[in-house]
XYZ file of C-alpha atoms in Angstrom:
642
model
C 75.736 83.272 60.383
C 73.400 81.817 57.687
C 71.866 78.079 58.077
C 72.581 76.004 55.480
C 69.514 73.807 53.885
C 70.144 70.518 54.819
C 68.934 67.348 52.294
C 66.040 64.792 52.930
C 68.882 62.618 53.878
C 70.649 64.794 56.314
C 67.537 65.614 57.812
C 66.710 62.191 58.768
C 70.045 61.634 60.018
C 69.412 64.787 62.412
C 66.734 63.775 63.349
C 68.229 60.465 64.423
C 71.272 62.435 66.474
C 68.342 64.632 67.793
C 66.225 61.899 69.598
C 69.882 60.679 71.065
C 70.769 63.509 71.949
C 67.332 64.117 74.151
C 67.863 60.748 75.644
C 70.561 62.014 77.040
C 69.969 65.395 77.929
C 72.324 67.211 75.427
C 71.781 70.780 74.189
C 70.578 71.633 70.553
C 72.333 71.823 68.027
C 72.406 74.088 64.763
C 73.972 73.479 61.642
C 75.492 76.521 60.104
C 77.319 76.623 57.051
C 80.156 78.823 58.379
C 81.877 80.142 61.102
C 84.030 83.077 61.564
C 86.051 83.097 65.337
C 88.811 85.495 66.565
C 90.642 84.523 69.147
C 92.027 87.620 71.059
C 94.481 88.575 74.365
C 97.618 89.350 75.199
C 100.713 88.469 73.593
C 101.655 85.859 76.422
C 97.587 84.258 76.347
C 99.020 82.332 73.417
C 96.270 83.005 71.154
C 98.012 82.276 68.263
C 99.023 78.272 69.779
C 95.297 78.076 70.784
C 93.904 79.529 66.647
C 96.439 77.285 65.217
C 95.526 74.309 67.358
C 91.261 74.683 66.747
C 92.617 75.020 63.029
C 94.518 71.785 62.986
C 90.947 69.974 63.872
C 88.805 72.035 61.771
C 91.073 70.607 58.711
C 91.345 66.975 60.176
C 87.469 67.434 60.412
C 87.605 68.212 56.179
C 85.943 71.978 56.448
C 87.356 74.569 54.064
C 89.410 77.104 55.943
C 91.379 80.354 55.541
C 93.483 81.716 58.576
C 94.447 85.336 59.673
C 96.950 85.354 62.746
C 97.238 89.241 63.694
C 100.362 89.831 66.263
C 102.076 92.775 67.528
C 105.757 93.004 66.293
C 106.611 93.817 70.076
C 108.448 90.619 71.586
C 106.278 91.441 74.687
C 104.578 94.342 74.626
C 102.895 95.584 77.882
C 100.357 93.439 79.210
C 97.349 94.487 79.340
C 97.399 97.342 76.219
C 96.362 97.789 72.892
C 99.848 97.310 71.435
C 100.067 94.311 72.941
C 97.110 92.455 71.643
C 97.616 89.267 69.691
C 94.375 87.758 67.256
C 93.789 84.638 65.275
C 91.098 85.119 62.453
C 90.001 81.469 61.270
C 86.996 81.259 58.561
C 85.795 77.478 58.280
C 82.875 76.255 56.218
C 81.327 73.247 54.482
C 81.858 74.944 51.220
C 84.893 76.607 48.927
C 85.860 79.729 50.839
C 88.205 82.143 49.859
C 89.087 84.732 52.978
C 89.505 84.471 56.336
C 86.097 86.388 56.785
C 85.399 90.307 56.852
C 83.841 89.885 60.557
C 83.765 87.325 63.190
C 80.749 85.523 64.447
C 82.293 85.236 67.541
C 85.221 87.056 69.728
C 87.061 85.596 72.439
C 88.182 88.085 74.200
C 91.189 87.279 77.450
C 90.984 90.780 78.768
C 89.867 94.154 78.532
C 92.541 95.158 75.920
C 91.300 92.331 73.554
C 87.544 93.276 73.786
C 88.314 97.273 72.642
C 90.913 96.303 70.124
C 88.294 93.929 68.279
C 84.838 95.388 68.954
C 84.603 97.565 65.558
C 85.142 94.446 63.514
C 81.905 92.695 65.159
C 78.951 93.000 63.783
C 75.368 93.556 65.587
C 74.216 89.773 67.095
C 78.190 88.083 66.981
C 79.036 86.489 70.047
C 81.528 87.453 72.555
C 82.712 85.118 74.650
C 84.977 87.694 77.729
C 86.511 86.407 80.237
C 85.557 88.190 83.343
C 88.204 87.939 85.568
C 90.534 90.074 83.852
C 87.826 93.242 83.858
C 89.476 95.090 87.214
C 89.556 98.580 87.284
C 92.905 99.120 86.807
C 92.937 96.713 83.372
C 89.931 98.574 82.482
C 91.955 102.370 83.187
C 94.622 100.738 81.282
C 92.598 100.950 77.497
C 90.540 103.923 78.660
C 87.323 102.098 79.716
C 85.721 104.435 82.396
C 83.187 101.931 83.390
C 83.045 98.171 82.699
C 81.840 97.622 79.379
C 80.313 94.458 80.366
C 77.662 96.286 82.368
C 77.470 99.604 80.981
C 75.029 98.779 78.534
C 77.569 99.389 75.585
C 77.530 95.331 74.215
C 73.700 95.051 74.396
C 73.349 94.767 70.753
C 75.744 91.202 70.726
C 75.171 88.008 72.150
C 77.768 88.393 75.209
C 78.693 85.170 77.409
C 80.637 86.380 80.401
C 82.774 83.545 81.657
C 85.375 83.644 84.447
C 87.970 81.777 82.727
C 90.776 81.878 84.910
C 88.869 80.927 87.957
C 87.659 77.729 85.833
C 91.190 77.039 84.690
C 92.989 77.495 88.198
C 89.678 75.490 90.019
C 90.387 72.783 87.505
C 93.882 72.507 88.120
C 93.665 72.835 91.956
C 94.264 68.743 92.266
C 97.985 69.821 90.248
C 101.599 70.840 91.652
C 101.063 74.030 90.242
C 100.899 77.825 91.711
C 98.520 80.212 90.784
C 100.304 82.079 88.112
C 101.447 78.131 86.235
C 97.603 77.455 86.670
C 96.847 80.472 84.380
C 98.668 79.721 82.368
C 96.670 77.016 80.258
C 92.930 79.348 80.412
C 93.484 79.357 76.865
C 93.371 75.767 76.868
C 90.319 76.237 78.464
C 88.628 78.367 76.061
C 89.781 76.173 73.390
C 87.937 73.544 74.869
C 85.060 75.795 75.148
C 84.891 76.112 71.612
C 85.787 72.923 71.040
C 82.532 72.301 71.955
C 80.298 74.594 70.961
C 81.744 73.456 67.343
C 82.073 70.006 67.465
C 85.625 70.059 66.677
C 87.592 66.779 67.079
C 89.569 66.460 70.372
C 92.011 63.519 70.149
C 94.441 65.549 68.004
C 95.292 68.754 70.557
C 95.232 65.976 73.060
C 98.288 64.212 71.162
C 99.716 67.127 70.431
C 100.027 68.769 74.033
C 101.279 65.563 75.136
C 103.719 65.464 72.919
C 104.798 69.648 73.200
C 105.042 69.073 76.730
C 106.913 65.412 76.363
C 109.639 66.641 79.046
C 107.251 67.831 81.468
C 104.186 65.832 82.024
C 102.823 67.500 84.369
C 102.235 70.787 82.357
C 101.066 68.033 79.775
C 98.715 66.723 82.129
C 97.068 70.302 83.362
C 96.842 71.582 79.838
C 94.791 68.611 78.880
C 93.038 68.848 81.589
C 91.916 72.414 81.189
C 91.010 71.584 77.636
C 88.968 69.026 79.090
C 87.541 70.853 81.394
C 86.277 73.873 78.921
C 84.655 70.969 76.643
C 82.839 70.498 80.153
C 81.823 73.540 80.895
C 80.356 74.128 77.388
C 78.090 71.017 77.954
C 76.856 72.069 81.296
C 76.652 75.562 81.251
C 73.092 77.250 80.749
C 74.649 79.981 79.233
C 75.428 78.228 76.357
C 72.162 77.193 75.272
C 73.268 75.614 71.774
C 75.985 74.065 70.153
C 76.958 74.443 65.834
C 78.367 71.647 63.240
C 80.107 72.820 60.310
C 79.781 69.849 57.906
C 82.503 68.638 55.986
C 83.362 70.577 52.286
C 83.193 67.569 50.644
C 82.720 69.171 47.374
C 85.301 71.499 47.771
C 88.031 69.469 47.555
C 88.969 67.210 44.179
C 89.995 63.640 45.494
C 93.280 63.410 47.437
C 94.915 63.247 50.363
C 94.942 66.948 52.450
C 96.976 68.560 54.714
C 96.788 72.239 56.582
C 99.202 74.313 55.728
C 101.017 77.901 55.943
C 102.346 79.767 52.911
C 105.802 79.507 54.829
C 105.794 76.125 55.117
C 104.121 75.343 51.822
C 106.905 77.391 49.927
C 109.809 75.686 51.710
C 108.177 72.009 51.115
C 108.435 73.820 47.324
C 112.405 74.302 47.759
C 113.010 70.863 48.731
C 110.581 69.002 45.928
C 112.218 71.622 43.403
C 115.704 70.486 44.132
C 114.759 66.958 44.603
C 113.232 67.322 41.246
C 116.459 69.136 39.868
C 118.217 66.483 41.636
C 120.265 69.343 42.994
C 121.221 70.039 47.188
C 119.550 72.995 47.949
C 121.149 75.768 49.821
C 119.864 78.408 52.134
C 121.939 81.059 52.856
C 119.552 83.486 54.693
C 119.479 86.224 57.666
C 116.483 86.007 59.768
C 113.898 88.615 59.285
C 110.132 88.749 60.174
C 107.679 86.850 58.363
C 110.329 85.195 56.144
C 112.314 82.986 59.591
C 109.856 80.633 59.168
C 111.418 79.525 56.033
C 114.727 79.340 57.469
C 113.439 76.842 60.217
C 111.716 74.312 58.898
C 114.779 74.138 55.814
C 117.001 73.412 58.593
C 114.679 70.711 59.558
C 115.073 68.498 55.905
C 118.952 67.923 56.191
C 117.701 64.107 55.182
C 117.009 65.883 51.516
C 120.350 66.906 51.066
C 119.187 71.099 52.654
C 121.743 72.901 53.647
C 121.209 76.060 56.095
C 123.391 79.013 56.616
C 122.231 81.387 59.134
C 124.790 84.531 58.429
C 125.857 87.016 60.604
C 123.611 89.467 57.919
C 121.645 89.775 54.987
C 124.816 90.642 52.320
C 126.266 87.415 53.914
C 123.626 85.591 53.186
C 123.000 86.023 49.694
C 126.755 86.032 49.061
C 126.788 82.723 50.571
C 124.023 81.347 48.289
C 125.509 82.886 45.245
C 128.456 80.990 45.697
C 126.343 77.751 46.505
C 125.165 78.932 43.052
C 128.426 78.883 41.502
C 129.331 75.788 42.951
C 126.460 74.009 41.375
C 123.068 73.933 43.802
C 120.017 75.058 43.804
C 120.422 78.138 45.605
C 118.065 80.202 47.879
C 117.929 83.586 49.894
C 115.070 84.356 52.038
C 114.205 87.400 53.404
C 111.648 90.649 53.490
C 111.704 94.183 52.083
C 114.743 95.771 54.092
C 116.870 92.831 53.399
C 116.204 92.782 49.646
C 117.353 96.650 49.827
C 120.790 95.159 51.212
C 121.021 92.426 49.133
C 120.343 94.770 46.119
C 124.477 94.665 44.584
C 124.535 90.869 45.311
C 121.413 90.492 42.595
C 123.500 92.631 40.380
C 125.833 90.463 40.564
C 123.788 87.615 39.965
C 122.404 88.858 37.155
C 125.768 89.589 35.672
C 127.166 85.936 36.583
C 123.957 84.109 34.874
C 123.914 81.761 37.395
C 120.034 80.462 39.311
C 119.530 81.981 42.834
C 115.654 82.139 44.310
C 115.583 85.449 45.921
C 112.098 84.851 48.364
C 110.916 88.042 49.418
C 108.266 87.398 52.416
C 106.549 91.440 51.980
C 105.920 93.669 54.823
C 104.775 96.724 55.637
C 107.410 100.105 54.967
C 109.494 101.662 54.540
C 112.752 100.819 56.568
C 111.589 98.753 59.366
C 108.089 99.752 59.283
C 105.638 97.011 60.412
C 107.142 93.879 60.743
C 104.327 91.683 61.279
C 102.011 93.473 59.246
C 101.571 92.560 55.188
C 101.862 94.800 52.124
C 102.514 94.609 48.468
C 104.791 97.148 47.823
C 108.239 95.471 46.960
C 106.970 95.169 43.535
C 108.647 97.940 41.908
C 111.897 97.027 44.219
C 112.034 93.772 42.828
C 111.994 95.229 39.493
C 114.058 97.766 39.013
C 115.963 97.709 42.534
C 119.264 97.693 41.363
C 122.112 100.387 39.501
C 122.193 99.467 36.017
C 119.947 97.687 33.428
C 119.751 94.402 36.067
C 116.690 92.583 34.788
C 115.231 89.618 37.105
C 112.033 87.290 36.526
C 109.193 88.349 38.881
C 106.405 85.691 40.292
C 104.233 85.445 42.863
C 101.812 83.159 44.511
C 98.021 83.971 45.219
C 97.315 81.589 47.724
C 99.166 80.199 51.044
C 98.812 76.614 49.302
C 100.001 78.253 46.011
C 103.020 79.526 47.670
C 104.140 75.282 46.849
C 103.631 75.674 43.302
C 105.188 78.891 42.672
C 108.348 77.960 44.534
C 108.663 75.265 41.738
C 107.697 77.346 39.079
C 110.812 80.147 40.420
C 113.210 77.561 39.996
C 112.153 76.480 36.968
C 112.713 79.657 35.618
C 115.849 80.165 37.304
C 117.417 77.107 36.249
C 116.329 76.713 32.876
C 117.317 80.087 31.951
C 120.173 80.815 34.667
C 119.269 84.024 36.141
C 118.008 85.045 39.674
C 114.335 85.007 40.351
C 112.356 86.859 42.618
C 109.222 85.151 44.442
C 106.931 87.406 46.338
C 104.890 86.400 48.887
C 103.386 88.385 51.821
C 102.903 88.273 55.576
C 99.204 87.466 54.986
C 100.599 84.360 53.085
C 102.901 83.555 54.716
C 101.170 83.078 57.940
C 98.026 82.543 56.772
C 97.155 78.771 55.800
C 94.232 76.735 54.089
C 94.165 73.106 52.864
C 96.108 72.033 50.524
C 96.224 68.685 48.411
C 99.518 66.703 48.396
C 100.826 66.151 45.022
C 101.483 62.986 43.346
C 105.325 62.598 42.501
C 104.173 62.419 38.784
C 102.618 65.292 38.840
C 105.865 67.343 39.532
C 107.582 68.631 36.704
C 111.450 67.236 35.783
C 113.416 70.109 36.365
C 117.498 68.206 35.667
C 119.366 70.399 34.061
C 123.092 69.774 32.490
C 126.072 71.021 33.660
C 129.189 71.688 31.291
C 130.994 68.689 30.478
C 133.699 69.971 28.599
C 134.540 72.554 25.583
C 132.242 73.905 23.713
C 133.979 76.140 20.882
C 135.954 75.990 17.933
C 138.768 78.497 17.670
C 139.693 79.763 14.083
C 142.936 77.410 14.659
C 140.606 74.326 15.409
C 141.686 74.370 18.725
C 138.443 73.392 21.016
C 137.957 75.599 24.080
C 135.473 76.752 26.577
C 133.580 79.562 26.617
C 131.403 80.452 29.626
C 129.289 83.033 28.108
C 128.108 80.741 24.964
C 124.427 80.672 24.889
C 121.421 77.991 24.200
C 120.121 79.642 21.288
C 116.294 78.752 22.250
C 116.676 80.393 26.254
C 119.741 82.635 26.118
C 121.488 80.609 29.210
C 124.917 80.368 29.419
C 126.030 76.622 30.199
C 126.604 76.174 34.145
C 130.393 74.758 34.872
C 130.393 73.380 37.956
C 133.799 74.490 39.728
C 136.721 71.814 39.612
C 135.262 70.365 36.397
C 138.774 70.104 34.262
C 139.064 72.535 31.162
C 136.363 74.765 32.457
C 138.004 77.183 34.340
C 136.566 80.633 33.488
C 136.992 84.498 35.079
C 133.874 85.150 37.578
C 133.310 88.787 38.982
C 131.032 91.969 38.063
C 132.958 93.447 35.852
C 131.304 93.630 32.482
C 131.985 90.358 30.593
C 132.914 90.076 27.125
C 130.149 87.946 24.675
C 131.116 84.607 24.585
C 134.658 84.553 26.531
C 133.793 86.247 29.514
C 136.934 87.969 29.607
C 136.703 91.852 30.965
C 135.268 93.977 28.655
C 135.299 97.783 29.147
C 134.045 98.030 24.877
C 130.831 99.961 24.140
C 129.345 97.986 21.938
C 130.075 94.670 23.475
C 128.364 96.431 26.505
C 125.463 97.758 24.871
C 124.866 94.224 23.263
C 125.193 92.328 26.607
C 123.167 94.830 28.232
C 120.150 93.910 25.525
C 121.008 90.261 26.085
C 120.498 89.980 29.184
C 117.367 91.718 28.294
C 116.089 89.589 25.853
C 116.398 86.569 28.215
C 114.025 87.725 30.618
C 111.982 89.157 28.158
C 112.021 85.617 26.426
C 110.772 83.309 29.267
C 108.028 80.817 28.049
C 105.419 81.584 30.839
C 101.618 80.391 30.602
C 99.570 82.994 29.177
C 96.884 84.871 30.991
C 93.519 83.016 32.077
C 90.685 85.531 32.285
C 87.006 84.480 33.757
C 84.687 86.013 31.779
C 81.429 84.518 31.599
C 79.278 86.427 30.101
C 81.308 89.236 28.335
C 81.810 92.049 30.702
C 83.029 95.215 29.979
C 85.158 95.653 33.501
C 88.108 93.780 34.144
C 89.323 93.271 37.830
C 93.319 92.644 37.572
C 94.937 91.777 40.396
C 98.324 89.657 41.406
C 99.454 87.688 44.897
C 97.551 87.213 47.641
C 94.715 89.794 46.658
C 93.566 86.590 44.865
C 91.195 85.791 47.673
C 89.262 88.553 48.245
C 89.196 89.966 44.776
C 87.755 86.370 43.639
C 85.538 86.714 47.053
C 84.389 90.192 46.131
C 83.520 88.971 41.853
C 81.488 86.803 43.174
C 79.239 88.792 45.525
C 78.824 91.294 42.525
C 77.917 88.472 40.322
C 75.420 87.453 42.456
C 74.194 90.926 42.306
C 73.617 90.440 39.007
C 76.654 92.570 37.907
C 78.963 91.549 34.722
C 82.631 91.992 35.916
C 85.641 89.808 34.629
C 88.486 88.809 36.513
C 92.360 87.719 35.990
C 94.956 87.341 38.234
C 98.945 87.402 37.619
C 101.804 85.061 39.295
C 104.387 86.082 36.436
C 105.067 89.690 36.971
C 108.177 90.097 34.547
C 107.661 88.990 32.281
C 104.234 89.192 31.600
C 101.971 86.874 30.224
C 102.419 87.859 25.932
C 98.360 87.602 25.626
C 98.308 90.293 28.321
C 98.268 93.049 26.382
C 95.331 91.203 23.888
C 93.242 90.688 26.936
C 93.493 94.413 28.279
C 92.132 95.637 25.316
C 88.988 93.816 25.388
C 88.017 96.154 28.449
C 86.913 99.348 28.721
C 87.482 99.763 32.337
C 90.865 97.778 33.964
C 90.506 98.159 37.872
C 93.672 96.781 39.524
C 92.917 96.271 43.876
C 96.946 96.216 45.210
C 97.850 96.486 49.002
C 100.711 99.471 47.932
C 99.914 102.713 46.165
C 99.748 101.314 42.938
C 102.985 99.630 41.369
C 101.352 96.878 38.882
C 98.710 99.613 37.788
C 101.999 101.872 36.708
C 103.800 98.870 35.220
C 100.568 98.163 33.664
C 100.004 102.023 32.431
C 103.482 102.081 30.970
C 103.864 99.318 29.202
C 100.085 99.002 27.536
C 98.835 102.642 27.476
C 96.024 101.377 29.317
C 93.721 103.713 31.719
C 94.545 101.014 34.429
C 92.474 101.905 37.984
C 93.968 101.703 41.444
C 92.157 100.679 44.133
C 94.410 100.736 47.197
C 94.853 99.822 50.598
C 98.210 100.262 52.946
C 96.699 99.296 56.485
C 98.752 96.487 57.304
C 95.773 94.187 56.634
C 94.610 92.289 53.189
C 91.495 93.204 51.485
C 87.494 92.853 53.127
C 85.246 91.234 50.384
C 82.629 93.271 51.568
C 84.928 96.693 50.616
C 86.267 95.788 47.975
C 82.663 94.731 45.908
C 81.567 98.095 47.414
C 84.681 99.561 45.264
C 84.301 97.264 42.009
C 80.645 98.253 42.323
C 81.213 102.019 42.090
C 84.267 101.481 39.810
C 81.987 99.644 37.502
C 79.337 102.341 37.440
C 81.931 105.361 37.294
């Protein structure tokens, strides 16, 4: 953890909040500049509550933050194993941070399991904060500890704090109607409180919020807060814990505003709803639920108030079908899901595509193939969402970078998709979409007007002079055929995927009516008005670092430790996959090295290699988790001197 060099000012004030401090007897403190915590135990410890809740303050308190929850795709796995271990990664600082951190500081470990699972990731001086009571022998036996790692001599090179935490809990709860087993139930309330503490985290928030979780049963209320209370306590009494830390605010960070935590879930579907508020459109969800994209699903079904509609079908080809026909019928339609539901929602695209009608296709990645790892992240849907249908289907490709970003790009997908009346795909990832950071609420002005015009009535001539409809008559600028909302009188037109003639839409089984469709289609992707490419480049490098999605963070993370170094390396980073940016090519040829860091096996660096003949670099990774800054510099580094 390095200190941070505080001002004339600040120093003063410490001193100030020193000498009160003394007069009271209270511990020193340390300012740091940033943190790095895991939280780590079973699945059932609820690790993930007690990461999300010490997040919640850390915003409210104004740090920068970045999030990693880690959780077995088990619903309970055995207690007490490896497989069954459950982490929250949170990286808070009083500057612009980018990752949730390479390494903790510090490790909270519930039990045996959590303490071998995370140990490798620590480096030499973090603190561990175990909790003793759950080191018996048989726990122990259970990971393949032969002797108790907290006296073996095999944690001498960190900063361990053994702490009976159940005992605590349960002896603080003894004055409650509770049995053992309830008791222990809320040690991870105590811990929280424990760090709490040692962090100077605000406390009036978890306090609210427990009260209200637990609104039907005050009592559990009432011993949750108490064990929270009673951690806080036990950090300020405690000799073992010598010294507390303050993170100051990130003041400079953040651009005036108001600011909110949030998830890439959440942030996407608060996207949906300002995107069809701004189309002044309902928006429909007709989705299957499917690890990490459920999320999505629930809070939608939360907005009913902004004219959402939820359909939870009985599968994932019902669920798309249902939003198609939303589609047809005139809203903003949506499908959410992850990689083995896009593979069964693959004809209903097709069809899509050959309807020209807007459907959001949100693909939350995961690790593959089939089931694979369903809480684990990846990037390797890419080439599905390209070419993952029979036929010449083409669809618009984005993607955001950032969990905030995931907001923004769910605007900029419907954009597309309406203005130009085609599906869209938007990939995010399970690091995304669990993940969260602050984000700045946006000023109603500040969204773009995305109304669009339905058919009114005809719009063709006939040789006779008779005026008629035709539902495949484009705008000559995007391409779009107009979008005839069912029941409006004189539109009536053939739907279906059958091949549609130009113009009419009647059947067409002609080859050159087909071959000109086909390269219609085409050239309406291919024509979408999408910003071009930014590149950072400031002082002319010769290496550019390409990247796209959520390997925004620690690319960015990683550039800047090399230029630090005093290396010259450029970077860009893609949301619009297909199509791309038209000064992409331009900007690849200024390089004479293109590395491109992906979490698959390399699907932009082929797309990239096919289309601009560029010697485009992989750098991969397919471990279930995104990208160390540490790694990946070490990579760019040798990359850059290959």
């Amino acid at each position: 953890m390095t200190s941070q060099v505080s001002s004339p000012a600040e120093q003063a004030d410490e001193a100030v909040v020193g000498e009160q401090r003394k007069a009271v007897g209270a511990k020193d403190v340390r300012r740091l500049d940033r943190v790095v915590i895991r939280f780590a135990g079973d699945s059932g410890d609820g690790m993930q509550l007690t990461g999300d809740r010490f997040t919640s303050e850390t915003a409210s308190f104004g740090n920068d933050l970045s999030t990693l929850p880690n959780f077995p795709a088990e619903i309970r796995a055995p207690a007490g194993t490896l497989p069954g271990v459950s982490s929250f990664q949170l990286h808070f600082a009083d500057h612009d941070i980018l990752t949730p951190g390479d390494a903790p500081n510090v490790l909270v470990a519930m039990n045996p399991a959590a303490l071998k699972a995370n140990i490798g990731d620590l480096p030499r001086g973090a603190e561990i904060i175990v909790n003793t009571d759950e080191f018996t022998k048989r726990a122990m036996q259970k990971v393949g500890y032969a002797a108790s790692p907290l006296e073996d001599g095999s944690l001498d090179g960190y900063s361990v704090h053994p702490v009976p935490l159940t005992t605590l809990t349960v002896e603080a709860l003894k004055e409650f109607d509770l049995s053992r087993k309830e008791a222990e139930r809320s040690k991870n309330m105590f811990a929280l409180g424990l760090l709490s503490w040692m962090y100077h985290r605000p406390t009036e928030g978890t306090e609210k919020f427990l009260r209200s979780k637990f609104a039907k049963k005050p009592g559990i209320a009432a011993a949750n807060i108490a064990a929270f209370r009673a951690g806080w306590n036990f950090g300020e009494t405690t000799e073992d814990f010598a010294v507390s830390y303050e993170v100051a605010p990130a003041a400079a960070a953040f651009p005036p505003g108001v600011y909110r935590n949030i998830s890439g879930n959440l942030a996407l579907s608060y996207g949906l709803i300002a995107a069809s508020r701004q189309a002044d459109l309902p928006l429909y969800l007709g989705s299957y639920p499917i690890t990490p994209a459920s999320d999505i699903l629930h809070e939608l079904s939360r907005h009913k108030n902004f004219g959402v509609r939820t359909f939870q079908a009985e599968d994932e080809i019902a669920g798309i079908g249902a939003a198609l026909g939303a589609a047809f019928g005139g809203s903003l339609a949506v499908t959410t899901t992850s990689g083995p539901g896009v593979a069964l929602k693959s004809e209903t695209i097709g069809l899509a595509v050959s309807l020209e009608l807007p459907l959001l296709v949100v693909d939350i990645q995961r690790g593959g193939p089939s089931t694979g790892l369903p809480t684990k992240t990846e990037q390797a849907d890419l080439l599905q969402a390209m070419f993952g249908r029979n036929g010449e289907a083409p669809v618009p490709v984005i993607a955001p970078r950032t969990p905030a970003d995931c907001f923004d790009a769910a605007m900029e997908a419907a954009r597309i998709a309406l203005t130009y009346r085609t599906p869209v795909f938007l990939l995010s990832d399970g690091y995304l979409a669990n993940g969260s950071e602050p984000w700045r609420v946006p000023e109603l002005e500040e969204l773009p007007d995305l109304r669009v015009q339905f058919a009114q009535g005809p719009n063709h001539t006939l040789q006779d002079g008779s005026q008629v409809f035709w539902p495949y008559k484009r705008d000559p600028q995007t391409l779009a055929r107009p979008w005839a909302v069912p029941g409006t009188p004189g539109l009536e037109h053939r739907i279906g995927g059958i091949e549609k003639q130009d113009g009419t839409g009647n059947i067409s089984y002609d080859p050159a009516n087909h071959d000109f469709m086909v390269r219609t289609r085409q050239a309406k992707i291919d024509g979408i008005e999408v910003p071009d490419l930014a590149v950072d480049d400031p002082d002319g490098a010769r290496t550019l670092v390409l990247g796209w999605g959520s390997t925004y963070g620690p690319i960015t993370a990683a550039v800047r430790r090399l230029r630090r170094a005093g290396e010259s390396v450029a970077q860009a980073h893609l949301r619009h996959l297909n199509p791309f940016p038209r000064n992409l090519g331009a900007v690849l040829e200024r390089y004479d090295k293109v590395v491109v860091p992906e979490m698959n096996l390399g699907q932009l660096a082929t797309l990239i290699r096919a289309k601009y003949l560029v010697d485009a670099r992989s750098h991969n990774q397919v471990n279930g988790m995104p990208f160390k800054a540490e790694q990946l510099a070490a990579a760019l580094k040798e990359a850059i001197d290959g």
